[in-house]
Short mmCIF file of C-alpha atoms in Angstrom, two decimals:
data_model
loop_
_atom_site.label_atom_id
_atom_site.label_comp_id
_atom_site.label_asym_id
_atom_site.label_seq_id
_atom_site.Cartn_x
_atom_site.Cartn_y
_atom_site.Cartn_z
CA MET A 1 36.25 -0.07 0.85
CA LYS A 2 35.48 0.83 4.47
CA ASN A 3 36.70 4.14 4.72
CA LYS A 4 35.37 5.14 1.14
CA LEU A 5 31.96 3.64 2.26
CA LEU A 6 32.29 5.83 5.74
CA ILE A 7 32.95 8.98 2.84
CA ILE A 8 29.94 8.15 0.96
CA LEU A 9 27.91 7.72 3.60
CA GLY A 10 28.32 11.21 5.70
CA LEU A 11 27.60 12.51 1.74
CA GLY A 12 24.62 10.40 2.00
CA PHE A 13 23.44 12.00 4.68
CA ALA A 14 24.18 15.39 4.03
CA TRP A 15 22.24 14.56 0.76
CA ALA A 16 19.48 13.98 3.34
CA CYS A 17 20.04 17.27 4.99
CA THR A 18 19.95 19.22 1.45
CA SER A 19 23.42 19.72 1.07
CA PRO A 20 23.87 21.58 -2.08
CA LYS A 21 27.71 19.98 -2.25
CA ALA A 22 25.98 16.24 -2.25
CA GLU A 23 23.19 17.11 -4.93
CA LYS A 24 27.03 17.27 -7.12
CA ILE A 25 27.38 13.80 -6.58
CA ASP A 26 26.62 11.27 -9.17
CA TYR A 27 24.96 8.53 -7.65
CA THR A 28 24.43 6.41 -10.85
CA ALA A 29 28.33 5.81 -10.97
CA LEU A 30 28.67 4.08 -7.65
CA THR A 31 28.53 0.29 -6.79
CA ASP A 32 25.63 -1.24 -5.97
CA GLU A 33 26.83 -2.07 -2.31
CA GLU A 34 27.66 2.22 -1.71
CA ARG A 35 24.41 3.31 -3.51
CA LEU A 36 22.52 0.42 -0.92
CA GLU A 37 24.19 2.08 2.32
CA ILE A 38 23.28 5.83 1.21
CA ALA A 39 19.97 4.59 0.51
CA LYS A 40 19.52 3.21 4.02
CA GLU A 41 20.90 6.90 5.52
CA ILE A 42 18.00 8.72 3.20
CA ALA A 43 15.23 5.79 4.29
CA LEU A 44 15.87 6.60 7.80
CA ASN A 45 15.81 10.71 7.44
CA THR A 46 12.96 10.86 4.61
CA ILE A 47 9.55 10.60 5.62
CA ILE A 48 8.21 7.40 3.88
CA VAL A 49 4.53 7.19 3.35
CA ASP A 50 3.08 3.16 2.56
CA GLY A 51 -0.59 3.73 0.85
CA HIS A 52 -1.57 0.13 1.97
CA MET A 53 -0.82 -2.54 4.36
CA ASP A 54 -3.16 -5.32 5.63
CA LEU A 55 -1.61 -5.91 8.91
CA PRO A 56 -5.26 -5.52 10.65
CA PHE A 57 -6.95 -8.10 9.10
CA ARG A 58 -3.83 -10.31 9.82
CA MET A 59 -4.39 -9.67 13.60
CA TYR A 60 -7.49 -10.32 12.95
CA ASN A 61 -7.16 -14.02 11.60
CA MET A 62 -4.64 -14.49 14.21
CA GLY A 63 -7.85 -14.58 16.95
CA HIS A 64 -6.68 -11.27 18.83
CA ASP A 65 -10.01 -9.62 19.13
CA MET A 66 -11.30 -12.79 20.41
CA ARG A 67 -9.06 -13.09 23.27
CA GLY A 68 -8.43 -9.79 23.93
CA GLU A 69 -5.17 -9.70 23.65
CA VAL A 70 -2.44 -7.17 22.14
CA PHE A 71 -0.63 -8.19 19.00
CA ASP A 72 2.99 -8.22 19.64
CA PHE A 73 4.02 -5.50 17.15
CA MET A 74 6.91 -4.44 18.77
CA THR A 75 9.24 -7.67 18.20
CA ARG A 76 10.58 -9.07 15.25
CA SER A 77 8.56 -12.05 13.42
CA ASP A 78 9.22 -14.04 10.63
CA GLN A 79 5.39 -14.34 10.13
CA GLY A 80 4.10 -10.94 8.07
CA ASN A 81 5.50 -8.13 5.95
CA ILE A 82 5.90 -5.86 9.04
CA ASP A 83 6.44 -5.41 12.76
CA TYR A 84 8.08 -2.11 14.47
CA VAL A 85 11.60 -3.44 14.05
CA ARG A 86 11.39 -3.94 10.21
CA ALA A 87 9.22 -1.26 9.70
CA LYS A 88 11.92 1.01 11.93
CA GLU A 89 14.78 -0.80 9.69
CA GLY A 90 12.98 -0.06 6.58
CA GLY A 91 12.58 3.81 7.36
CA VAL A 92 8.76 3.55 7.06
CA ASP A 93 7.44 6.20 8.98
CA ALA A 94 3.55 6.10 8.27
CA PRO A 95 2.07 2.41 6.98
CA PHE A 96 -1.44 3.15 6.59
CA MET A 97 -3.22 0.40 8.35
CA ALA A 98 -6.51 -1.16 5.58
CA ILE A 99 -9.33 -1.80 8.19
CA TYR A 100 -10.02 -4.68 5.07
CA ILE A 101 -13.68 -5.46 4.93
CA PRO A 102 -13.96 -9.05 2.72
CA ALA A 103 -16.79 -9.13 -0.08
CA THR A 104 -18.79 -11.66 1.78
CA TYR A 105 -20.03 -8.93 4.27
CA GLN A 106 -22.05 -7.59 1.99
CA GLU A 107 -24.06 -10.44 2.06
CA THR A 108 -23.96 -11.65 5.66
CA GLY A 109 -23.74 -8.06 7.71
CA GLY A 110 -21.84 -6.96 10.17
CA ALA A 111 -19.50 -5.14 7.94
CA LYS A 112 -19.26 -2.01 10.36
CA VAL A 113 -18.50 -3.82 13.28
CA LEU A 114 -15.84 -5.59 11.52
CA ALA A 115 -14.69 -2.04 10.67
CA ASP A 116 -14.90 -0.95 14.14
CA THR A 117 -12.99 -4.40 15.21
CA LEU A 118 -10.00 -3.72 12.87
CA ILE A 119 -9.99 -0.14 13.89
CA MET A 120 -9.94 -0.77 17.78
CA MET A 121 -7.25 -3.21 17.20
CA VAL A 122 -5.03 -0.44 16.04
CA GLU A 123 -5.67 2.03 18.47
CA ARG A 124 -4.78 -0.78 21.12
CA MET A 125 -1.20 -0.66 20.14
CA VAL A 126 -1.18 2.99 19.66
CA ASN A 127 -2.51 2.58 23.09
CA THR A 128 -0.06 -0.30 25.00
CA TRP A 129 3.14 1.71 23.29
CA PRO A 130 2.53 5.09 22.79
CA ASP A 131 6.23 6.46 23.16
CA LYS A 132 6.66 3.84 19.89
CA LEU A 133 3.42 4.17 18.07
CA ALA A 134 0.94 7.45 17.16
CA LEU A 135 -2.59 7.41 14.95
CA ALA A 136 -2.24 10.15 12.48
CA ARG A 137 -4.98 12.10 10.98
CA SER A 138 -2.75 15.05 8.97
CA PRO A 139 0.04 15.09 7.25
CA GLU A 140 1.43 17.50 9.72
CA GLU A 141 0.71 15.57 12.52
CA ILE A 142 2.71 12.34 10.61
CA GLU A 143 5.27 15.21 10.81
CA ALA A 144 5.18 15.86 14.13
CA ASN A 145 5.42 11.98 14.83
CA PHE A 146 8.51 11.85 12.57
CA LYS A 147 10.21 14.60 14.51
CA LYS A 148 9.53 12.75 17.74
CA GLY A 149 10.57 9.27 16.69
CA LEU A 150 7.22 7.90 16.41
CA LEU A 151 6.01 5.42 13.95
CA SER A 152 2.88 6.83 12.63
CA LEU A 153 -0.47 4.68 12.09
CA PRO A 154 -3.11 6.32 10.01
CA MET A 155 -5.91 4.17 8.84
CA GLY A 156 -8.09 3.75 5.60
CA ILE A 157 -11.21 1.99 5.07
CA GLU A 158 -10.85 -1.09 1.98
CA ASN A 159 -14.11 -1.33 0.88
CA ALA A 160 -16.90 0.94 0.89
CA ALA A 161 -19.33 -2.25 2.21
CA ALA A 162 -18.01 -0.63 5.30
CA ILE A 163 -20.93 2.20 5.54
CA GLU A 164 -22.92 -0.68 4.48
CA ASP A 165 -26.17 1.52 3.55
CA ASP A 166 -25.83 4.60 5.51
CA LEU A 167 -24.19 7.64 4.38
CA SER A 168 -23.63 8.99 7.95
CA ASN A 169 -21.38 6.07 8.60
CA LEU A 170 -18.54 8.45 6.56
CA SER A 171 -18.64 10.99 9.26
CA TYR A 172 -18.35 8.29 12.42
CA PHE A 173 -15.38 6.60 10.40
CA TYR A 174 -13.87 9.92 9.58
CA ASN A 175 -14.23 10.58 13.22
CA LYS A 176 -12.86 7.57 14.17
CA GLY A 177 -9.74 8.35 12.12
CA ILE A 178 -10.29 6.97 8.44
CA ARG A 179 -8.65 9.55 5.34
CA TYR A 180 -9.40 7.55 3.02
CA MET A 181 -12.01 4.49 1.48
CA THR A 182 -11.36 2.12 -1.44
CA LEU A 183 -15.08 2.34 -2.88
CA THR A 184 -14.68 -1.74 -3.76
CA HIS A 185 -12.82 -5.00 -3.60
CA GLY A 186 -13.80 -8.22 -5.00
CA LYS A 187 -17.24 -7.75 -5.64
CA ASP A 188 -19.39 -5.10 -6.63
CA ASN A 189 -21.47 -3.32 -4.04
CA LEU A 190 -23.83 -0.89 -3.03
CA VAL A 191 -21.43 1.90 -4.45
CA GLY A 192 -19.85 0.40 -7.26
CA ASP A 193 -18.69 -1.97 -9.43
CA SER A 194 -15.24 -4.06 -8.64
CA SER A 195 -12.73 -4.79 -11.45
CA TYR A 196 -12.61 -8.35 -9.52
CA ASP A 197 -16.34 -8.91 -10.67
CA ASP A 198 -17.50 -9.27 -13.95
CA SER A 199 -21.27 -8.61 -12.47
CA GLU A 200 -21.22 -4.93 -13.71
CA THR A 201 -23.81 -4.43 -11.28
CA HIS A 202 -24.38 -0.58 -11.58
CA GLY A 203 -22.37 0.13 -14.98
CA GLY A 204 -20.24 2.22 -13.17
CA LEU A 205 -20.52 4.22 -10.26
CA SER A 206 -24.25 3.65 -8.11
CA GLU A 207 -26.72 6.46 -7.59
CA PHE A 208 -25.83 6.16 -3.49
CA GLY A 209 -21.91 5.68 -4.99
CA LYS A 210 -21.74 9.27 -6.23
CA GLU A 211 -23.31 10.45 -3.13
CA VAL A 212 -21.09 8.88 -1.18
CA VAL A 213 -18.16 10.70 -2.99
CA LYS A 214 -19.59 14.02 -2.87
CA GLU A 215 -20.15 13.60 1.23
CA MET A 216 -16.02 11.80 0.85
CA ASN A 217 -15.19 15.33 -0.80
CA ARG A 218 -17.74 17.04 1.95
CA LEU A 219 -15.41 15.59 4.88
CA GLY A 220 -11.92 15.90 3.54
CA MET A 221 -11.93 12.12 2.92
CA ILE A 222 -9.45 10.60 0.27
CA VAL A 223 -11.50 8.91 -2.51
CA ASP A 224 -9.05 5.43 -3.23
CA VAL A 225 -9.68 4.39 -6.69
CA SER A 226 -7.85 1.07 -6.37
CA HIS A 227 -10.04 -2.06 -7.14
CA ILE A 228 -13.14 -0.65 -9.47
CA THR A 229 -13.75 -0.91 -12.79
CA ASP A 230 -12.86 1.47 -15.48
CA LYS A 231 -16.33 2.81 -15.97
CA THR A 232 -16.54 3.31 -12.22
CA PHE A 233 -13.22 5.25 -12.02
CA PHE A 234 -14.29 7.74 -15.00
CA ASP A 235 -17.66 8.10 -13.16
CA VAL A 236 -15.70 8.63 -10.15
CA ALA A 237 -13.37 11.21 -11.76
CA GLU A 238 -16.76 13.20 -13.19
CA VAL A 239 -17.71 13.67 -9.65
CA SER A 240 -14.99 14.20 -7.39
CA ILE A 241 -14.02 17.68 -6.70
CA ALA A 242 -11.12 16.67 -5.16
CA PRO A 243 -7.73 14.63 -6.12
CA ILE A 244 -8.70 11.04 -6.49
CA VAL A 245 -5.83 8.34 -5.31
CA ALA A 246 -4.89 4.58 -6.24
CA THR A 247 -3.49 3.69 -2.91
CA HIS A 248 -2.63 0.19 -3.65
CA SER A 249 -2.12 -0.47 -7.65
CA SER A 250 0.31 -0.96 -10.43
CA VAL A 251 0.62 -0.57 -14.40
CA ARG A 252 -1.80 -2.11 -16.48
CA SER A 253 0.85 -1.85 -19.60
CA PHE A 254 2.91 -4.22 -17.79
CA THR A 255 -0.07 -6.45 -17.20
CA PRO A 256 -2.19 -6.40 -19.76
CA GLY A 257 -6.07 -6.63 -19.78
CA PHE A 258 -5.69 -7.50 -15.60
CA GLU A 259 -8.51 -4.32 -15.04
CA ARG A 260 -7.10 -4.17 -11.37
CA ASN A 261 -4.11 -2.08 -12.49
CA VAL A 262 -4.38 1.32 -13.63
CA SER A 263 -4.33 2.05 -17.46
CA ASP A 264 -2.01 4.57 -18.88
CA GLU A 265 -5.43 6.71 -19.91
CA ILE A 266 -6.44 6.21 -15.66
CA ILE A 267 -3.05 7.30 -15.15
CA LYS A 268 -3.47 10.45 -16.89
CA LYS A 269 -7.02 11.31 -15.51
CA ILE A 270 -5.59 10.83 -11.94
CA ALA A 271 -2.73 13.27 -12.72
CA GLU A 272 -5.06 16.04 -14.52
CA LYS A 273 -7.28 15.58 -11.08
CA ASN A 274 -4.01 16.19 -9.36
CA GLY A 275 -3.68 12.79 -7.73
CA VAL A 276 -1.17 9.61 -7.29
CA VAL A 277 -0.77 6.22 -8.31
CA MET A 278 0.75 4.22 -5.38
CA ILE A 279 2.43 1.23 -6.77
CA THR A 280 2.41 -2.03 -5.44
CA PHE A 281 4.35 -5.11 -4.72
CA GLY A 282 2.46 -8.59 -5.56
CA GLY A 283 4.46 -10.07 -8.45
CA SER A 284 1.31 -10.63 -10.48
CA PHE A 285 0.72 -7.03 -10.33
CA LEU A 286 4.66 -6.00 -11.32
CA ASP A 287 4.50 -8.43 -14.52
CA GLN A 288 2.93 -10.69 -16.93
CA ALA A 289 5.22 -13.73 -17.00
CA TYR A 290 5.00 -13.87 -13.43
CA ALA A 291 0.78 -13.68 -12.79
CA ASP A 292 0.57 -16.13 -15.43
CA ALA A 293 2.90 -18.58 -14.10
CA ASN A 294 1.08 -17.78 -10.90
CA SER A 295 -2.04 -18.35 -11.23
CA ALA A 296 -1.20 -21.84 -12.86
CA VAL A 297 0.35 -23.37 -9.94
CA ARG A 298 -2.64 -22.14 -8.05
CA ALA A 299 -4.94 -24.23 -10.05
CA HIS A 300 -2.42 -26.68 -10.08
CA MET A 301 -2.75 -26.29 -6.35
CA GLN A 302 -6.72 -26.60 -6.25
CA GLU A 303 -6.68 -30.13 -8.02
CA TRP A 304 -3.73 -31.49 -5.55
CA LEU A 305 -5.38 -30.97 -2.77
CA LYS A 306 -8.20 -31.98 -4.02
CA GLU A 307 -7.05 -35.19 -4.74
CA ASN A 308 -5.05 -35.08 -1.18
CA ASN A 309 -8.27 -34.10 1.00
CA LEU A 310 -5.66 -30.85 2.44
CA SER A 311 -6.17 -27.37 2.12
CA PHE A 312 -4.05 -24.24 1.89
CA ARG A 313 -3.41 -24.31 5.75
CA ASP A 314 -1.94 -27.83 6.40
CA ASP A 315 1.85 -27.90 6.32
CA LYS A 316 2.32 -30.33 3.90
CA ALA A 317 0.05 -28.77 0.91
CA ARG A 318 2.43 -25.21 1.94
CA GLU A 319 5.60 -27.19 2.02
CA TYR A 320 4.79 -28.69 -1.44
CA MET A 321 3.27 -25.12 -2.79
CA LYS A 322 6.37 -23.47 -1.75
CA ALA A 323 8.88 -26.50 -3.77
CA TYR A 324 6.08 -26.86 -6.85
CA ALA A 325 6.34 -22.87 -7.78
CA ALA A 326 9.67 -22.80 -7.14
CA GLU A 327 10.19 -24.70 -10.45
CA LYS A 328 7.42 -23.05 -11.91
CA VAL A 329 7.00 -19.09 -11.28
CA PRO A 330 10.08 -16.49 -12.62
CA VAL A 331 12.03 -14.17 -9.69
CA VAL A 332 10.27 -11.00 -9.76
CA HIS A 333 13.44 -8.26 -8.19
CA VAL A 334 12.34 -5.11 -6.78
CA SER A 335 13.65 -3.61 -9.91
CA LYS A 336 10.30 -4.42 -11.05
CA VAL A 337 8.36 -2.24 -8.74
CA VAL A 338 10.71 1.00 -10.30
CA ASP A 339 9.79 0.23 -13.78
CA HIS A 340 5.98 0.69 -12.98
CA ILE A 341 7.41 4.38 -10.64
CA ASP A 342 9.21 5.15 -14.35
CA HIS A 343 6.53 4.54 -16.35
CA VAL A 344 4.26 6.85 -14.69
CA VAL A 345 7.09 9.36 -14.42
CA GLN A 346 7.88 9.42 -18.41
CA LEU A 347 3.51 9.20 -18.65
CA VAL A 348 2.74 12.07 -16.17
CA GLY A 349 5.81 13.56 -14.39
CA ILE A 350 7.10 12.73 -11.11
CA ASP A 351 4.51 14.20 -9.11
CA TYR A 352 1.97 11.78 -9.12
CA VAL A 353 3.50 8.61 -8.19
CA GLY A 354 4.13 6.75 -4.29
CA LEU A 355 4.29 3.53 -2.67
CA GLY A 356 1.59 1.03 -1.81
CA SER A 357 2.95 -2.45 -1.11
CA ASP A 358 -0.16 -4.16 0.49
CA PHE A 359 2.28 -5.89 2.20
CA ASP A 360 0.29 -8.51 4.91
CA GLY A 361 -2.38 -8.57 1.70
CA VAL A 362 -0.27 -10.38 -1.30
CA GLY A 363 1.10 -13.22 0.66
CA ASP A 364 4.09 -14.98 -0.64
CA THR A 365 4.22 -13.24 -3.98
CA LEU A 366 6.76 -10.11 -3.28
CA PRO A 367 9.66 -9.76 -5.39
CA GLU A 368 13.21 -10.42 -4.63
CA GLY A 369 14.65 -7.38 -2.37
CA LEU A 370 10.88 -6.37 -0.83
CA LYS A 371 9.74 -9.23 0.88
CA ASP A 372 9.37 -7.15 4.27
CA ALA A 373 9.18 -3.53 5.68
CA SER A 374 13.00 -3.34 6.10
CA MET A 375 13.91 -3.54 2.32
CA TYR A 376 12.10 -0.28 1.39
CA PRO A 377 16.30 1.10 1.06
CA ASN A 378 16.25 -1.14 -2.12
CA ILE A 379 13.47 0.93 -3.95
CA ILE A 380 15.43 3.73 -3.26
CA ALA A 381 19.20 2.41 -4.17
CA GLU A 382 17.56 1.19 -7.71
CA LEU A 383 15.87 4.93 -8.21
CA LEU A 384 19.49 6.45 -7.23
CA LYS A 385 20.63 3.50 -9.97
CA ARG A 386 18.35 5.58 -12.29
CA GLY A 387 19.28 9.06 -11.40
CA TYR A 388 16.20 9.82 -10.10
CA SER A 389 17.43 13.18 -7.43
CA LYS A 390 16.65 13.70 -3.85
CA GLU A 391 13.91 15.76 -4.56
CA ASP A 392 12.36 13.17 -6.95
CA ILE A 393 12.43 10.42 -4.17
CA GLU A 394 11.28 12.51 -1.57
CA LYS A 395 7.80 13.31 -3.79
CA ILE A 396 7.73 9.59 -4.06
CA CYS A 397 8.16 8.85 -0.93
CA SER A 398 5.89 11.48 0.95
CA LYS A 399 5.38 14.80 -0.69
CA ASN A 400 3.45 13.48 -3.15
CA PHE A 401 1.04 11.97 -1.20
CA PHE A 402 1.22 15.02 1.40
CA ARG A 403 0.02 17.08 -1.91
CA VAL A 404 -2.73 15.35 -2.67
CA TRP A 405 -3.99 14.88 1.28
CA LYS A 406 -3.86 18.51 1.67
CA ASP A 407 -5.44 19.44 -1.52
CA VAL A 408 -8.39 16.63 -0.16
CA GLU A 409 -8.45 18.38 3.22
CA SER A 410 -9.14 21.73 0.97
CA VAL A 411 -11.74 20.95 -0.24
CA ALA A 412 -13.62 20.13 2.48
CA GLY A 413 -16.82 21.76 3.29
CA LEU A 414 -17.36 23.05 0.28
#
């Protein structure tokens, strides 16, 4: 078996190097173990872009900004979903750092200040470890960093509350390295309506929001349509002259009624606009049975916490919830992520799908085989099992998103 694996690994590496001979191998006929070994090699030799990770806000919650400390990103951790060691093991090369602004900042103020703080924390990591990390403001910079062996940390804002009511803040953040902006988050804001909010404040994109989309187009900043209502989405699609992206959304047909995921109609429109849907990994996004069970568990926990005068942060509460959920919530496997990829591919083709984990943003709801950044090879192995080609996998991992990004840049200034 060892010799056979070495042969297969050699073929897998040759495949990553575009060997015509390797292309003839039927990867669907291999064992799961053999496919996984090849998938690991492919992950290390293919640029993998992830559309959304919430590491900056996790660092902020840990108080590193207050203490002026640099987050220890270099050491393997059992906390969160990404660190340098796990990223390199999994072959992820450009995880977008989400500059996340909670909706409460729309009420309290300080959204721009928080965005600046989170950007500063990402910059501080890069400045601390310049031999390991680098910022990235374009596909070309990611490609150059990849050749140097550097992990790229591109950035995107999550929630347009960050620009407050000032359109000029878009160019301010663009100059800071922000390359996409998610228009809303948990509540309606000045730009448009959120899929998590029933208020329908604007009935779609606001007049200010239309100007925001136009200015993003002018700058070459990607418009992220995750989190917005369907009405807001179609307004964006009408206003934007550039492709649009859902950086961390899955397919609604698997979770009927969950507007946070994208409908088939929206997927078709994104493809029509030459954009991309980046599939997210949270269990409630992937599987309706999981979502229903998880909601029931959370409702139970709310009552249990009140009865026991505890909060979710208490160790006793965490232990109880973990044990209780283990009995109630079904297991979701990494294969579910590929089910969602399959759906997009079958609906509109291979050119319009990518990966957007939402690591550090979805808590303990991640699938088996996809708990952290070391596990991207499990997605690739499942794709191989289903007959996806080398070219297909490269498109899913980065080439689709790079095409969109370059197209967005090409309309800048128009």
